[in-house]
Structure formats: C-alpha cells, structure tokens
Amino acid sequence: MELTKLTIRQAHEGLKNKEFTSVDLTKAYLENIKKLNAELNVYLSVDEEGVSVQAEAADKTIATGKFGLLCGIPCAIKDAIMVEGQKCTSASKILENYVAPYDATVIKKLKEQGVVILGKANLDEFAMGGSGENSAYGVTKNPCDKTRVAGGSSSGSAASVAAEMACFSLGSDTGGSIRLPSSFCGVTGLKPTYGSVSRYGLIAFGSSLDQIGPIAKTVEDAKIVFEAICGKDKMDATSTDYEFENSVTNLKGLRIGVPKEYFVEGIDKDVEKIIRASIKKAEDAGAEIIEISLPSVEFALACYYIIAPCEASANLARFDGIKYGLSAEGKDLLDVYLKSKGHGFGAEVKRRIMIGTYALSSGYYDAYYKKAQEVRQFIKQDFAKAFEKVDLIFCPVSPVPAIKIGEKTDDPLSMYLMDIYTVSVNLAGLPGLSLPVGKVGNLPVGLQIIGNHFQENKILSVAAQLEEKF
Ligand code: GLN
C-alpha cells in the first residue's frame, strides 16, 4: 500500500484498523520530502525530530481507541502561519531567523486533534504574489510540470499535497492564494467565508481580506480540515460563531449562476472549454444554469490592488528592524529603518508598501482608498443580488493554467491579471473553492465554486458530487 496516496479518511481507517501507524505514515511522507524537496522547493523547513515526537504521541492516542479523523495525519503549514517554536519567515529575508512565540489558533486546534506537522511550506513573500516566484527562498516548482510555477501565494501548500509530500495543508487567501495554486497543481482548496476561521497567528497581509483555509486531495478532506479549524476565537474579533452544518445539497434543481462578465477576451480557450464542460456536467445532473451579471467586478482588480496594498503598508510597518527579525546596523534610527527594510524586503513587497503608503497619504486618500472602499460595496451588492437568484456561482479560478517560471516576473501587471476571477470573492468576504475539473495537456484546471456567506456546506456538498464525475 502506498501510504502517501491515502486521503485523510482512508488514512484514518488504516490507523483505526491497525494496518499501519502514524509513525509509518509520517515516515512515508518524510521519504517523499527527502526525495523531492531539493528539486521542487516545497518546504522551507522540516523539523524531523519534532515530527517523530508528534507521530509517536499520535500513536499513543490512537492506541486508546478514542481519536478523531485528523489524529496522526501529516500536514504542511504555510510559513505565514505561526507554529510555536518553529521558524516563521513568511518567505521574507526580514524574518529569516524569526521563531514563532505561540501557536496560531488554527494550529492550536489542529494540535488538539493530534495532527503531525511535517514542516513549513514556501509562499510568495508575505503572501504577495500569484506564482510563488516572490519567495525570498526561491520558487516552488509545479509537481505536474517542473518548468512551471505552482501558483501563489500558497505555492508550497498546494504543491505539497499534489506531490504527496503532505496529506493536507493549510494556506491563506487574501486575493486568491488558496484557490489559484490549488487550480495550478490540481488539488482542492477552500477559501472560507471571511470570519469563519480565526486569523490569530497568521502574519497579516490585508486584514479585511485574509482567510486561512485547507488544501487537500479531495473535497471530503477539505471539509474535515475546515470543520476542525472554523469557529469563533476570542483572539480574533472578526471571527464569528459558526457551527459548520454537515448537510447535503442536491445538484438536481440547484440554481447555478454563471457570470457573463467572466467569459470574456483574455481567457485561455482550452481553460474556457474545460470550465464550460464542467458546468454542462452539473446541468446534466439536473442543475439549472442561469446567466447572471456582476457588473462591478470589472473594477475588482483595480479595487483590490488599492485596498490590499493599503492594508499591507499598515501591517508591514511593524517590521522596522527593531521589534522583529532582521535588524541592520545604522548610524541613527532612520538609517536602521532604511537598511533593515531595504535589505529585508523583496521588490514586490516594497512595491506594495509604496503603492499603499501613497494611496493612503493625505490628499490621495479620498481619490484612492475611499473610492476603492465604495467600489467594494458595489461588488458586494452585485453578489448579494446574484444570490437572490442562484444558490452557487460557477466560474474559472484563473484565466490560464500554470505559467512558465519567469514568464511574467518582469511584468507585475500581467501577473496581477491572473487574479481577475479570485479577488472579488475576498472583497465580498465570500467562500470559494477550487475543484480540479480537467487538464490542458498535463496542466490542471480548477473550477471555482462561490457560495453566499457561511454556505461552505453547500459548496462542499455540491463539489463532492461533481468530483466523482471527473
Ligand atoms: N495574487 C494576489 C496578490 O498578489 C493574492 C495574494 C493572496 O491571496 N495572498 O495580492
């Protein structure tokens, strides 16, 4: 039996029936990591000793016969999420030697379940990017085609699952960072409703947009992990009391909205064909397909690329060379700031800080930030109106499959365009899932399923029925 091929559910059954132990399962994943990490660059750190301790502890719990679905299951964690005592770099030089002083709430919850944390996964620096190429520690290669990017910003999280270097992983999504790499790597990723999962212990990028979510081999696995991490947390005031309801939504009679604005020029013809074919499958299974209009999403990218950098510029002000991480020598305080930030941050992060600071500066605030917040309201209203008529929205995750490494690094604007279908979901605070539904050559393509606030159950139920058809 190839242990690294098992889903969470299958691995749980195997552990329960004593076919293997968590130590065996963990070893199998560690072997894959040893074999593949040098080439794929999925993990930034793996604490082998700590990993064995966790697996042995899980086996003890399993031996008592009382254990949950995640006990003993090995996972990868995006290196923007804090795991106590482990380095947390956010793929930045400025946090190269930073060790997390506490567990993020999601980690606390996973540890309570007895998971085995294999290591910290690569990402775009401070989660800013769509390709993984902005990591200060090198790009993560796509396991499906090593000349291509894994997608970003949760590049290592998605690639770890696709390459069987973790059974599941956690990523974070500010403007597409769970869904886009999941689509590029052919795995299932869920960006939950804003507020359903605590952000405490996640290194903040855009606080009104960020959400942590699962990346997994199957829809059921994503659901298992989501259930384990969601809910109110007193350490995050934006988290809400949310009990995941495990219900079934039938495809028959389901009203699926397809936004006409999403199939316009610029979308790769093969991607469009695959997405349309997957919508047809839902229709054949009895769903009603309804064309909808989201007129304001045309402005979503412009709106996101004001709001996200503004929030980032405020959030990243704390990395000043004094409190955290890298601290450069300087002749006075200003010099320390300039050198620490100058050496510590990469080009994309600097670009965002400058755009954000500029857009928030007095005189420009009304023209940019305030305007963007107004547009955000229109986008929210578009979705609210759409959800009066439909139960779920189907659309692509990305207009293109995984791009070649280096293809867009000199052209940030064309890189931002890859986020065209994902950012509006964050601006509206909605849940969205990427489901692998086909391939262009060997490159996976994800269907995006968007639901109304807190309707993860509908998304997951429908995705699970569709998953069987691919
Ligand atoms: N690609 C988007 C950006 O660079 C989204 C990133 C994210 O979701 N963290 O901002």
Coordinates of C-alpha atoms and ligand atoms in Angstrom, one line a residue:
M1 CA 0.0 0.0 0.0
E2 CA 1.3 3.4 -0.9
L3 CA 0.7 5.4 2.3
T4 CA 1.2 8.8 0.7
K5 CA -1.6 8.2 -1.7
L6 CA -4.2 7.8 1.0
T7 CA -6.8 10.5 1.7
I8 CA -7.4 11.7 5.3
R9 CA -10.4 9.4 5.5
Q10 CA -8.6 6.4 4.1
A11 CA -5.5 7.0 6.4
H12 CA -7.8 7.3 9.4
E13 CA -9.4 3.9 8.5
G14 CA -6.0 2.4 8.2
L15 CA -4.9 3.8 11.5
K16 CA -8.1 2.6 13.1
N17 CA -7.7 -1.0 11.7
K18 CA -4.0 -1.0 12.8
E19 CA -2.8 -1.6 9.2
F20 CA -0.1 1.0 9.9
T21 CA 0.8 3.6 12.5
S22 CA 1.1 7.3 12.4
V23 CA 4.9 6.8 12.6
D24 CA 4.8 4.7 9.4
L25 CA 2.6 7.2 7.6
T26 CA 4.8 10.1 8.7
K27 CA 8.0 8.2 7.6
A28 CA 6.5 7.7 4.2
Y29 CA 5.8 11.4 3.8
L30 CA 9.3 12.3 5.1
E31 CA 10.8 10.0 2.5
N32 CA 8.9 11.8 -0.3
I33 CA 10.1 15.1 1.1
K34 CA 13.7 13.8 1.1
K35 CA 13.3 12.6 -2.4
L36 CA 11.6 15.7 -3.9
N37 CA 12.2 18.8 -1.9
A38 CA 15.6 19.7 -3.2
E39 CA 14.0 19.9 -6.7
L40 CA 10.5 21.2 -6.0
N41 CA 11.3 23.6 -3.1
V42 CA 8.0 22.9 -1.4
Y43 CA 9.2 23.2 2.3
L44 CA 11.2 26.0 3.8
S45 CA 11.8 24.0 7.0
V46 CA 11.2 20.4 8.2
D47 CA 11.8 19.6 11.9
E48 CA 12.4 15.9 11.6
E49 CA 12.9 15.3 15.3
G50 CA 9.8 17.2 16.2
V51 CA 7.8 15.3 13.6
S52 CA 8.7 11.9 15.0
V53 CA 7.7 13.1 18.5
Q54 CA 4.3 14.2 17.2
A55 CA 3.7 10.9 15.3
E56 CA 4.6 8.8 18.4
A57 CA 2.3 10.9 20.5
A58 CA -0.5 10.4 18.0
D59 CA 0.1 6.7 18.0
K60 CA -0.4 6.7 21.8
T61 CA -3.7 8.4 21.4
I62 CA -4.7 6.1 18.6
A63 CA -3.9 3.1 20.9
T64 CA -6.6 4.3 23.3
G65 CA -9.1 3.8 20.6
K66 CA -10.5 7.3 21.1
F67 CA -9.3 9.6 18.4
G68 CA -10.6 12.0 15.7
L69 CA -10.3 11.9 11.9
L70 CA -7.1 14.1 11.9
C71 CA -5.2 12.3 14.6
G72 CA -1.8 11.1 13.3
I73 CA -2.3 12.7 9.9
P74 CA 0.8 14.5 8.5
C75 CA 0.3 18.0 7.1
A76 CA 2.1 21.1 5.8
I77 CA 1.6 24.6 7.1
K78 CA 2.1 27.8 5.0
D79 CA 5.1 29.6 6.5
A80 CA 2.9 32.7 7.3
I81 CA 1.1 30.8 10.0
M82 CA 2.8 30.5 13.4
V83 CA 3.7 27.2 14.9
E84 CA 5.2 27.7 18.4
G85 CA 9.0 27.2 18.5
Q86 CA 9.3 26.9 14.7
K87 CA 10.7 29.4 12.3
C88 CA 8.1 31.6 10.7
T89 CA 9.6 33.5 7.8
S90 CA 6.7 34.4 5.6
A91 CA 9.3 33.7 2.9
S92 CA 11.0 37.0 3.7
K93 CA 14.6 37.8 4.5
I94 CA 13.3 40.2 7.1
L95 CA 12.0 37.3 9.2
E96 CA 14.8 34.8 8.3
N97 CA 15.5 33.9 11.9
Y98 CA 12.2 34.7 13.4
V99 CA 10.8 31.9 15.7
A100 CA 7.1 31.9 16.4
P101 CA 6.4 32.6 20.1
Y102 CA 3.0 31.0 20.1
D103 CA 0.6 28.8 18.1
A104 CA -1.9 30.4 15.7
T105 CA -5.4 29.4 16.7
V106 CA -5.7 27.1 13.7
I107 CA -2.6 25.3 14.8
K108 CA -3.8 25.0 18.3
K109 CA -7.0 23.4 17.0
L110 CA -5.1 21.0 14.7
K111 CA -2.7 20.1 17.5
E112 CA -5.7 19.3 19.8
Q113 CA -6.8 16.9 17.1
G114 CA -3.3 15.2 17.1
V115 CA -2.1 16.1 13.6
V116 CA 1.5 15.7 12.7
I117 CA 3.0 19.0 11.3
L118 CA 5.7 18.0 8.8
G119 CA 7.0 21.5 8.2
K120 CA 6.5 25.0 6.9
A121 CA 5.6 25.5 3.3
N122 CA 7.0 28.0 0.8
L123 CA 5.0 31.0 -0.4
D124 CA 5.3 34.4 -2.1
E125 CA 7.0 36.8 0.4
F126 CA 4.3 37.9 2.8
A127 CA 1.7 36.2 0.6
M128 CA 2.1 38.8 -2.1
G129 CA 2.0 37.2 -5.5
G130 CA 0.2 34.7 -7.7
S131 CA 3.1 32.5 -8.8
G132 CA 5.3 31.7 -5.8
E133 CA 8.2 33.5 -7.5
N134 CA 8.3 36.3 -5.0
S135 CA 9.6 34.0 -2.2
A136 CA 13.0 35.1 -0.9
Y137 CA 13.9 31.4 -0.8
G138 CA 13.2 30.5 -4.5
V139 CA 10.2 29.4 -6.5
T140 CA 8.3 26.2 -5.8
K141 CA 8.1 24.2 -9.0
N142 CA 4.8 22.7 -10.1
P143 CA 4.8 18.9 -9.5
C144 CA 2.8 18.5 -12.7
D145 CA 5.4 20.3 -14.8
K146 CA 8.6 21.4 -13.3
T147 CA 9.2 24.2 -15.8
R148 CA 6.1 25.9 -14.4
V149 CA 5.1 27.7 -11.2
A150 CA 3.0 26.0 -8.6
G151 CA 0.9 29.2 -8.3
G152 CA 0.7 31.6 -5.3
S153 CA 0.8 32.7 -2.9
S154 CA 0.3 29.3 -1.1
S155 CA 2.7 27.7 -3.5
G156 CA 4.3 25.1 -1.2
S157 CA 1.0 24.3 0.5
A158 CA -0.6 23.3 -2.8
A159 CA 2.5 21.6 -4.2
S160 CA 3.0 19.6 -1.0
V161 CA -0.5 18.0 -1.5
A162 CA -0.1 17.5 -5.2
A163 CA 3.4 15.9 -4.9
E164 CA 2.3 13.6 -2.0
M165 CA 4.6 15.4 0.4
A166 CA 1.7 16.1 2.9
C167 CA -1.7 14.6 3.3
F168 CA -3.2 18.0 3.5
S169 CA -2.1 21.6 4.1
L170 CA -3.1 25.0 5.3
G171 CA -2.9 28.0 3.1
S172 CA -4.1 31.6 3.3
D173 CA -6.1 33.5 0.8
T174 CA -6.2 37.3 0.5
G175 CA -7.0 37.6 -3.2
G176 CA -6.8 34.0 -4.5
S177 CA -3.8 32.4 -2.7
I178 CA -5.5 29.2 -1.8
R179 CA -7.6 28.8 -5.0
L180 CA -5.0 29.8 -7.6
P181 CA -2.2 27.4 -6.6
S182 CA -4.8 24.6 -6.0
S183 CA -6.0 25.1 -9.5
F184 CA -2.5 25.1 -10.9
C185 CA -1.5 22.0 -9.0
G186 CA -4.7 20.0 -9.4
V187 CA -5.8 19.8 -5.8
T188 CA -8.8 21.0 -3.9
G189 CA -8.6 24.3 -2.0
L190 CA -11.2 26.1 0.1
K191 CA -11.1 29.9 0.9
P192 CA -13.7 30.1 3.7
T193 CA -16.1 33.0 4.4
Y194 CA -14.3 36.0 6.0
G195 CA -14.7 35.5 9.7
S196 CA -15.3 31.7 9.7
V197 CA -11.7 30.9 10.6
S198 CA -9.6 32.8 13.1
R199 CA -6.7 34.8 11.7
Y200 CA -4.9 34.9 15.0
G201 CA -1.3 33.9 14.4
L202 CA -1.4 34.4 10.7
I203 CA 1.2 37.1 9.6
A204 CA -1.2 39.7 8.3
F205 CA -1.2 40.9 4.7
G206 CA -4.6 42.5 4.1
S207 CA -6.6 42.1 7.3
S208 CA -10.0 42.7 5.9
L209 CA -9.4 40.1 3.2
D210 CA -7.1 37.4 4.7
Q211 CA -8.6 33.9 5.5
I212 CA -6.9 30.7 6.4
G213 CA -8.2 27.5 4.7
P214 CA -7.5 23.9 3.8
I215 CA -5.8 22.5 0.7
A216 CA -6.5 18.7 0.3
K217 CA -6.6 15.7 -2.0
T218 CA -10.4 15.5 -2.0
V219 CA -13.4 17.6 -1.2
E220 CA -14.2 15.4 1.8
D221 CA -10.7 16.0 3.2
A222 CA -11.0 19.8 2.7
K223 CA -14.3 19.6 4.7
I224 CA -12.7 17.6 7.5
V225 CA -10.0 20.2 7.9
F226 CA -12.3 23.1 7.6
E227 CA -14.6 21.7 10.3
A228 CA -11.6 21.3 12.6
I229 CA -10.4 24.9 12.2
C230 CA -13.5 27.1 11.9
G231 CA -15.4 28.9 14.6
K232 CA -15.3 31.9 17.0
D233 CA -12.0 32.8 18.6
K234 CA -11.7 35.5 21.2
M235 CA -8.2 36.4 19.9
D236 CA -9.7 37.5 16.5
A237 CA -12.6 39.9 16.9
T238 CA -13.6 39.4 13.2
S239 CA -14.2 35.7 13.8
T240 CA -17.8 34.6 14.1
D241 CA -19.8 32.0 15.9
Y242 CA -20.1 29.5 13.2
E243 CA -21.1 25.9 13.5
F244 CA -20.4 24.0 10.3
E245 CA -23.6 22.2 9.3
N246 CA -23.0 18.9 7.5
S247 CA -25.8 19.0 5.1
V248 CA -26.5 17.7 1.6
T249 CA -27.4 20.0 -1.3
N250 CA -28.7 18.2 -4.3
L251 CA -27.4 19.0 -7.7
K252 CA -30.9 18.3 -9.0
G253 CA -32.8 21.6 -9.1
L254 CA -29.8 23.6 -7.9
R255 CA -29.6 27.1 -9.4
I256 CA -26.1 27.7 -10.7
G257 CA -25.2 31.2 -11.7
V258 CA -22.6 31.8 -14.4
P259 CA -21.4 35.4 -14.6
K260 CA -21.4 36.6 -18.2
E261 CA -18.6 39.0 -17.4
Y262 CA -16.2 36.1 -16.6
F263 CA -16.0 34.6 -20.1
V264 CA -14.5 37.5 -22.0
E265 CA -11.4 38.1 -24.0
G266 CA -8.2 37.0 -22.4
I267 CA -9.4 33.7 -21.1
D268 CA -7.4 30.8 -22.5
K269 CA -9.6 28.9 -24.9
D270 CA -8.8 25.5 -23.5
V271 CA -9.5 26.7 -20.0
E272 CA -12.8 28.0 -21.1
K273 CA -13.7 24.7 -22.8
I274 CA -12.9 22.8 -19.6
I275 CA -14.9 25.1 -17.4
R276 CA -17.9 25.1 -19.8
A277 CA -17.8 21.3 -19.9
S278 CA -17.8 21.1 -16.1
I279 CA -20.8 23.4 -16.0
K280 CA -22.5 21.2 -18.5
K281 CA -21.9 18.2 -16.3
A282 CA -23.7 20.0 -13.5
E283 CA -26.6 20.7 -15.9
D284 CA -26.7 17.1 -17.0
A285 CA -27.0 16.1 -13.3
G286 CA -30.2 18.3 -13.0
A287 CA -28.9 21.7 -12.1
E288 CA -30.4 24.8 -13.7
I289 CA -27.8 27.1 -15.3
I290 CA -28.6 30.8 -15.1
E291 CA -26.7 33.5 -16.7
I292 CA -26.0 36.3 -14.2
S293 CA -24.4 39.7 -14.3
L294 CA -21.8 41.1 -11.8
P295 CA -21.4 44.5 -13.4
S296 CA -19.0 45.9 -10.9
V297 CA -16.5 43.0 -10.9
E298 CA -14.9 44.8 -13.9
F299 CA -13.4 47.1 -11.2
A300 CA -12.5 44.3 -8.8
L301 CA -8.8 44.1 -9.7
A302 CA -8.3 47.9 -9.5
C303 CA -10.2 48.0 -6.2
Y304 CA -8.2 45.0 -4.7
Y305 CA -4.9 46.4 -5.8
I306 CA -5.6 49.6 -3.8
I307 CA -7.1 48.0 -0.7
A308 CA -4.7 45.1 -0.3
P309 CA -1.5 47.3 -0.6
C310 CA -3.0 49.9 1.7
E311 CA -3.7 47.3 4.4
A312 CA -0.3 45.7 3.7
S313 CA 1.5 49.0 4.1
A314 CA 0.0 49.4 7.5
N315 CA 0.5 45.8 8.6
L316 CA 4.1 45.7 7.4
A317 CA 5.1 48.9 9.3
R318 CA 5.8 46.7 12.3
F319 CA 8.9 45.2 10.5
D320 CA 11.1 48.1 11.3
G321 CA 14.3 46.4 12.3
I322 CA 13.6 47.0 16.0
K323 CA 10.9 44.6 17.2
Y324 CA 11.1 41.6 14.9
G325 CA 13.6 39.8 12.7
L326 CA 16.4 41.4 10.8
S327 CA 17.9 44.5 12.3
A328 CA 20.6 46.2 10.3
E329 CA 23.4 48.4 11.8
G330 CA 22.9 52.1 11.1
K331 CA 24.2 55.4 12.2
D332 CA 20.8 56.6 13.6
L333 CA 17.3 55.3 13.9
L334 CA 16.3 56.3 10.4
D335 CA 19.3 54.6 9.0
V336 CA 18.4 51.4 10.9
Y337 CA 14.9 51.5 9.4
L338 CA 16.1 52.2 5.9
K339 CA 18.8 49.5 5.9
S340 CA 16.6 46.8 7.7
K341 CA 13.7 47.4 5.3
G342 CA 15.9 47.9 2.3
H343 CA 17.7 44.6 2.8
G344 CA 14.9 42.7 4.4
F345 CA 12.0 43.2 1.9
G346 CA 11.9 42.0 -1.7
A347 CA 10.9 44.0 -4.7
E348 CA 7.2 43.1 -4.8
V349 CA 6.8 43.8 -1.1
K350 CA 8.4 47.2 -1.5
R351 CA 6.2 47.9 -4.4
R352 CA 3.1 47.2 -2.4
I353 CA 4.3 49.2 0.6
M354 CA 4.9 52.2 -1.7
I355 CA 1.6 51.9 -3.5
G356 CA -0.3 51.5 -0.2
T357 CA 1.5 54.4 1.5
Y358 CA 0.9 56.6 -1.4
A359 CA -2.8 55.7 -1.7
L360 CA -3.3 56.4 2.0
S361 CA -1.4 59.7 2.1
S362 CA -3.4 62.8 2.8
G363 CA -4.6 64.4 -0.4
Y364 CA -4.8 61.0 -2.1
Y365 CA -6.9 59.1 0.5
D366 CA -10.2 60.2 -1.0
A367 CA -9.2 59.6 -4.6
Y368 CA -7.9 56.0 -4.0
Y369 CA -8.6 54.3 -0.7
K370 CA -12.0 55.8 -0.1
K371 CA -13.0 55.3 -3.7
A372 CA -11.9 51.7 -3.6
Q373 CA -14.0 51.1 -0.5
E374 CA -17.0 52.5 -2.3
V375 CA -16.4 50.2 -5.2
R376 CA -16.1 47.3 -2.8
Q377 CA -19.6 48.0 -1.6
F378 CA -20.9 47.8 -5.2
I379 CA -19.1 44.5 -5.7
K380 CA -20.7 43.1 -2.5
Q381 CA -24.1 44.3 -3.7
D382 CA -23.6 42.6 -7.1
F383 CA -23.0 39.3 -5.3
A384 CA -25.9 39.8 -2.9
K385 CA -28.2 40.4 -5.8
A386 CA -26.9 37.4 -7.6
F387 CA -27.5 35.2 -4.6
E388 CA -31.2 36.2 -4.6
K389 CA -31.5 34.3 -7.9
V390 CA -28.9 31.5 -7.6
D391 CA -27.6 29.1 -5.0
L392 CA -24.0 28.9 -6.2
I393 CA -21.8 30.6 -8.8
F394 CA -19.5 28.7 -11.1
C395 CA -16.6 30.3 -12.9
P396 CA -12.9 29.7 -13.6
V397 CA -10.3 30.2 -10.9
S398 CA -7.7 31.5 -13.3
P399 CA -7.9 32.6 -17.0
V400 CA -4.8 30.5 -17.7
P401 CA -3.2 27.2 -16.5
A402 CA 0.1 27.3 -14.6
I403 CA 2.5 29.7 -16.3
K404 CA 6.2 29.1 -17.1
I405 CA 8.7 30.0 -14.4
G406 CA 9.9 33.5 -15.3
E407 CA 7.1 34.1 -17.8
K408 CA 5.6 37.1 -16.0
T409 CA 8.3 38.2 -13.5
D410 CA 9.1 41.4 -15.4
D411 CA 5.5 42.4 -15.8
P412 CA 3.7 42.8 -12.4
L413 CA 0.5 44.0 -14.1
S414 CA 0.1 40.9 -16.2
M415 CA 0.8 38.8 -13.1
Y416 CA -2.0 40.7 -11.3
L417 CA -4.3 39.8 -14.1
M418 CA -4.2 36.2 -13.1
D419 CA -6.2 37.2 -10.0
I420 CA -9.1 38.5 -12.1
Y421 CA -11.6 35.8 -11.0
T422 CA -10.5 35.4 -7.4
V423 CA -10.1 38.9 -5.8
S424 CA -13.8 39.8 -5.9
V425 CA -14.6 36.9 -3.6
N426 CA -12.3 38.3 -1.0
L427 CA -13.6 41.8 -1.4
A428 CA -17.1 40.5 -0.8
G429 CA -16.0 38.2 2.0
L430 CA -17.5 35.1 0.4
P431 CA -16.4 31.4 0.4
G432 CA -14.9 29.9 -2.8
L433 CA -13.5 26.6 -3.7
S434 CA -11.2 25.4 -6.4
L435 CA -12.1 21.9 -7.7
P436 CA -9.9 20.2 -10.3
V437 CA -12.0 19.5 -13.3
G438 CA -9.7 18.9 -16.2
K439 CA -6.3 19.4 -17.8
V440 CA -4.8 21.3 -20.6
G441 CA -2.0 18.8 -21.6
N442 CA -0.6 17.9 -18.2
L443 CA -1.7 21.2 -16.6
P444 CA -4.7 21.1 -14.2
V445 CA -7.6 23.5 -14.4
G446 CA -9.8 24.4 -11.4
L447 CA -13.5 25.2 -11.4
Q448 CA -14.3 27.9 -8.9
I449 CA -17.5 27.4 -6.9
I450 CA -18.6 30.5 -5.0
G451 CA -21.3 30.5 -2.3
N452 CA -23.1 33.0 -0.2
H453 CA -21.6 33.9 3.2
F454 CA -21.2 30.9 5.5
Q455 CA -22.5 28.4 2.9
E456 CA -19.4 26.3 2.8
N457 CA -21.7 23.3 3.4
K458 CA -23.5 23.9 0.1
I459 CA -20.2 24.4 -1.8
L460 CA -18.6 21.3 -0.3
S461 CA -21.7 19.1 -0.8
V462 CA -22.0 20.1 -4.5
A463 CA -18.3 19.9 -5.1
A464 CA -18.2 16.4 -3.6
Q465 CA -20.9 15.3 -6.1
L466 CA -19.2 16.8 -9.0
E467 CA -15.8 15.5 -8.0
E468 CA -17.0 12.0 -8.8
K469 CA -17.6 13.0 -12.4
F470 CA -14.0 13.9 -13.2
Ligands
GLN1 N1 -2.1 37.3 -6.0 C1 -2.8 38.2 -5.1 C2 -1.8 39.2 -4.6 O1 -0.7 39.1 -5.0 C3 -3.4 37.4 -4.0 C4 -2.4 37.0 -2.9 C5 -3.1 36.3 -1.8 O2 -4.2 35.9 -1.8 N2 -2.3 36.3 -0.7 O3 -2.1 40.1 -3.9

